Amino acid sequence: MTERQREHDGTALPTSRYAALTRGQLAILVPELLLAGHLIDRSGMAWCISAFGRDEMLQIAIEEWAGASPIYTRRMQRALGFAPAVEGQGDVVTIFKGIQLEIGAPPQFLDFRYTVHDPHHGEFHLDHCGALMDVEPMGEEYVQGMCHDIEDPTFDATAVASNPKAQVRPIHRPPRVPAGRTPACAWTVIIDDSHPAAEPIPAVAVNSASRAAKVELAPIDQSDQGVGDYSGPLLSDLDFAAFSRSALIRIADEVCLQMALLDNSFVLALEARAATPEQALDIRRKQTTGSAAMSAYRIARALDVPKDEQGALQLLALHPMLNPSAYVTAELDDTLVVRPSPAHDDDAWISLCGPGWYEPLQAVVRVLDPHLDVEVEPLADDEWVLTVVRRDEPAPEAQELVIAKFSTGTDFAFEGRRAIPITPVQEF
C-alpha cells in the first residue's frame, strides 16, 4: 500500500505542511491565518452586493457564518482540550475561549475584552473593531446590517457550539452615538436553563457531512516544549509564542479548516440565490482569487518570504488554499503537483483550480513579484502540475485583490501583548 493510499485509508496521517516552520514562525503565522480567514468576506461579499443587492448580501453572510461556526468551534474545543465534559453544556469561559480561536474574531483586529462573573454570566466589549472600521465609512445602513442584522443570529449560532441556552445580547452597539464612541460595542453573555435553546440553521447539518468537518488531524504532542492545550484559565490575550510547536501546527491546520467550512457555507447560500450555475461559479472564482491573494499578501509579509520562484512555492505550501495536508493532497518540490483529495470531494477552493483556470494561483505568486507567473499542465487522472516562471513584463494587480484591499485588515499590524489570566468578579 502506498503512503497516499494509507493516508486515504485512515491508517496514517500526512505530515502537516506547517511542520516545515519553526515555533517562532508558527507563532507569527497563526494570527495571520485567523485574520486571513476573517478577510474572506471582504472579497466575497463585494461581489454578492453587486449581484443580489445589500439585503441579500446580509442574508448570505448570516447563513455563511451560522452554517460553519458551530462545527469549527467544536473542532477547536476538542483539539485544545477545552471542550465541555458534556457537549452543549459549556460555560462562558468555554464560549470566550472559542471566540479567541476563530476566524470570526481575529485577535486585536477584533479586540475582545472579557469579564467573567461566574460560569453562567459574563460580558465582553471591543476596544477596537476592524470590521466596524471597514463598514462605517459606507454609511449607517451598512453598520446596522453588520452590527444588528448579522451579529444577532450569528452570535446565537456561536452559542449553539458551546451551550444552546446561552444568549449574547447587546449593552450598546453601533451605529456609534456619539460618533467615535469607545468601546465600539459591549455585550452580556448569560446562560440560563429558562432560555429557549438556540437551534442550528439547516446549513449546519449539510456542512457537518462535509469532508472538512470530519477530517482527522494529528493530535498535539503533549511532550513538546511549550503549552500544549488551552485547558487552563481564560487569558486576556493569547500569547501564541507560549504554545508548543506541535500545538501551533494543529491550530494552524484547524484554522485552515475553518476557512474551508466557511467557504462551504458561502457556497450553499450563494447557490440558493444564483440565477444560474454559471453566475454562482463566477462569484466563487472572484471570491477565491481575492481571498487567495489577500492571504498570500499577509503571509508573505509576515514571514518575509523570498521574492523568487522558490519563495513562491514556499508561499503556496503555506497557503490556506492548499492546507491542511490531510485535506488537500499536494506535493511540493521544484513544482506543485495537486491530486484528487477530500478537498475536491467538498468542491473546495483548490477544486476550482487546474489547467483550465488558475487565476488564484497566479495571484498568490504575484504578491511576491508581479513578474512571477505560473504554468499549469494536466497529468493523468485529474491531477495537474504547476511550475512557477518569471516573465519579462510585470502583471497588473488582480482586480479581486484591489477590491479586497478595501479592508483596514490589509495592513493591520499585530502587537505584542501579555497573556493575563482573567479572574472572575465573584468566586465560582
CSV table of N, CA and C in Angstrom, one decimal, residues 28 31-32 34-36 38-39 42 105-113 127-131 133-134 237 294 297-299 301-302 404-417:
chain,number,residue,atom,x,y,z
A,28,ILE,N,3.9,33.6,14.7
A,28,ILE,CA,3.6,34.7,13.8
A,28,ILE,C,2.5,34.3,12.8
A,31,PRO,N,-1.9,34.0,14.1
A,31,PRO,CA,-2.8,35.1,14.0
A,31,PRO,C,-3.0,35.6,12.6
A,32,GLU,N,-2.0,35.5,11.7
A,32,GLU,CA,-2.2,35.9,10.3
A,32,GLU,C,-3.3,35.1,9.7
A,34,LEU,N,-5.7,33.5,11.2
A,34,LEU,CA,-7.0,33.9,11.7
A,34,LEU,C,-7.6,35.2,11.0
A,35,LEU,N,-6.7,36.2,10.8
A,35,LEU,CA,-7.1,37.4,10.1
A,35,LEU,C,-7.4,37.1,8.7
A,36,ALA,N,-6.6,36.3,8.0
A,36,ALA,CA,-6.9,36.0,6.6
A,36,ALA,C,-8.3,35.3,6.5
A,38,HIS,N,-10.9,35.8,8.4
A,38,HIS,CA,-11.9,36.9,8.6
A,38,HIS,C,-12.1,37.7,7.3
A,39,LEU,N,-11.0,37.9,6.6
A,39,LEU,CA,-11.0,38.8,5.4
A,39,LEU,C,-11.5,38.1,4.1
A,42,ARG,N,-14.3,40.1,2.7
A,42,ARG,CA,-14.0,41.4,2.1
A,42,ARG,C,-13.9,41.2,0.6
A,105,ALA,N,-13.3,36.3,14.7
A,105,ALA,CA,-12.9,37.3,15.7
A,105,ALA,C,-11.3,37.3,15.8
A,106,PRO,N,-10.6,37.6,14.7
A,106,PRO,CA,-9.2,37.5,14.8
A,106,PRO,C,-8.6,38.5,15.8
A,107,PRO,N,-7.6,38.0,16.6
A,107,PRO,CA,-7.1,38.8,17.7
A,107,PRO,C,-6.7,40.2,17.3
A,108,GLN,N,-7.0,41.1,18.2
A,108,GLN,CA,-6.6,42.5,18.1
A,108,GLN,C,-7.4,43.2,17.0
A,109,PHE,N,-7.5,42.6,15.8
A,109,PHE,CA,-8.3,43.3,14.7
A,109,PHE,C,-9.8,43.4,15.2
A,110,LEU,N,-10.3,42.4,15.9
A,110,LEU,CA,-11.5,42.5,16.7
A,110,LEU,C,-11.0,42.3,18.1
A,111,ASP,N,-10.9,43.4,18.8
A,111,ASP,CA,-10.2,43.4,20.1
A,111,ASP,C,-11.1,43.1,21.3
A,112,PHE,N,-11.5,41.9,21.5
A,112,PHE,CA,-12.4,41.5,22.5
A,112,PHE,C,-11.7,41.6,23.9
A,113,ARG,N,-12.5,42.2,24.8
A,113,ARG,CA,-12.0,42.3,26.2
A,113,ARG,C,-13.1,41.6,27.1
A,127,ASP,N,-12.5,46.9,22.3
A,127,ASP,CA,-11.8,48.1,22.3
A,127,ASP,C,-11.4,48.6,20.9
A,128,HIS,N,-11.4,47.7,19.9
A,128,HIS,CA,-11.2,48.1,18.5
A,128,HIS,C,-11.9,47.0,17.7
A,129,CYS,N,-12.6,47.5,16.7
A,129,CYS,CA,-13.3,46.6,15.8
A,129,CYS,C,-12.9,46.9,14.3
A,130,GLY,N,-12.0,46.1,13.8
A,130,GLY,CA,-11.6,46.4,12.4
A,130,GLY,C,-12.8,46.2,11.4
A,131,ALA,N,-13.7,45.3,11.7
A,131,ALA,CA,-14.9,45.2,10.8
A,131,ALA,C,-15.7,46.4,10.8
A,133,MET,N,-14.5,49.5,11.4
A,133,MET,CA,-13.7,50.4,10.6
A,133,MET,C,-13.9,50.3,9.1
A,134,ASP,N,-14.2,49.0,8.7
A,134,ASP,CA,-14.4,48.8,7.2
A,134,ASP,C,-15.7,49.3,6.7
A,237,ASP,N,-5.4,37.8,26.5
A,237,ASP,CA,-4.9,37.7,25.1
A,237,ASP,C,-4.1,36.4,25.0
A,294,MET,N,-5.2,38.0,-0.9
A,294,MET,CA,-5.1,38.7,0.4
A,294,MET,C,-4.3,37.8,1.4
A,297,TYR,N,-0.7,37.9,0.5
A,297,TYR,CA,-0.1,39.2,0.8
A,297,TYR,C,0.4,39.3,2.3
A,298,ARG,N,-0.5,38.9,3.2
A,298,ARG,CA,-0.2,39.0,4.6
A,298,ARG,C,0.8,37.9,5.0
A,299,ILE,N,0.7,36.7,4.6
A,299,ILE,CA,1.6,35.6,5.0
A,299,ILE,C,3.0,36.0,4.5
A,301,ARG,N,4.4,38.8,3.8
A,301,ARG,CA,5.0,39.9,4.5
A,301,ARG,C,5.3,39.5,5.9
A,302,ALA,N,4.5,38.8,6.6
A,302,ALA,CA,4.7,38.4,8.0
A,302,ALA,C,6.0,37.5,8.1
A,404,ALA,N,-10.5,43.6,-2.4
A,404,ALA,CA,-10.3,43.0,-1.1
A,404,ALA,C,-9.5,44.0,-0.2
A,405,LYS,N,-8.6,44.7,-0.8
A,405,LYS,CA,-7.7,45.7,-0.1
A,405,LYS,C,-8.5,46.9,0.5
A,406,PHE,N,-9.7,46.9,0.2
A,406,PHE,CA,-10.6,48.0,0.8
A,406,PHE,C,-10.5,47.9,2.3
A,407,SER,N,-10.3,46.7,2.8
A,407,SER,CA,-10.3,46.4,4.3
A,407,SER,C,-9.1,47.0,5.0
A,408,THR,N,-9.4,47.6,6.2
A,408,THR,CA,-8.3,48.0,7.0
A,408,THR,C,-7.4,46.9,7.5
A,409,GLY,N,-7.9,45.7,7.3
A,409,GLY,CA,-7.1,44.5,7.7
A,409,GLY,C,-6.0,44.2,6.7
A,410,THR,N,-5.9,44.9,5.6
A,410,THR,CA,-4.9,44.7,4.6
A,410,THR,C,-3.5,44.9,5.3
A,411,ASP,N,-3.3,46.0,5.9
A,411,ASP,CA,-2.0,46.4,6.5
A,411,ASP,C,-2.1,46.4,8.0
A,412,PHE,N,-3.1,45.8,8.6
A,412,PHE,CA,-3.2,45.8,10.1
A,412,PHE,C,-2.0,45.1,10.7
A,413,ALA,N,-1.4,45.7,11.8
A,413,ALA,CA,-0.2,45.2,12.4
A,413,ALA,C,-0.5,44.6,13.8
A,414,PHE,N,-0.2,43.4,14.1
A,414,PHE,CA,-0.3,42.8,15.4
A,414,PHE,C,0.7,43.4,16.3
A,415,GLU,N,0.4,43.5,17.6
A,415,GLU,CA,1.4,44.0,18.6
A,415,GLU,C,1.6,42.9,19.7
A,416,GLY,N,2.7,42.9,20.3
A,416,GLY,CA,3.0,42.0,21.4
A,416,GLY,C,2.2,42.4,22.6
A,417,ARG,N,1.6,41.3,23.3
A,417,ARG,CA,0.8,41.6,24.5
A,417,ARG,C,1.0,40.5,25.5
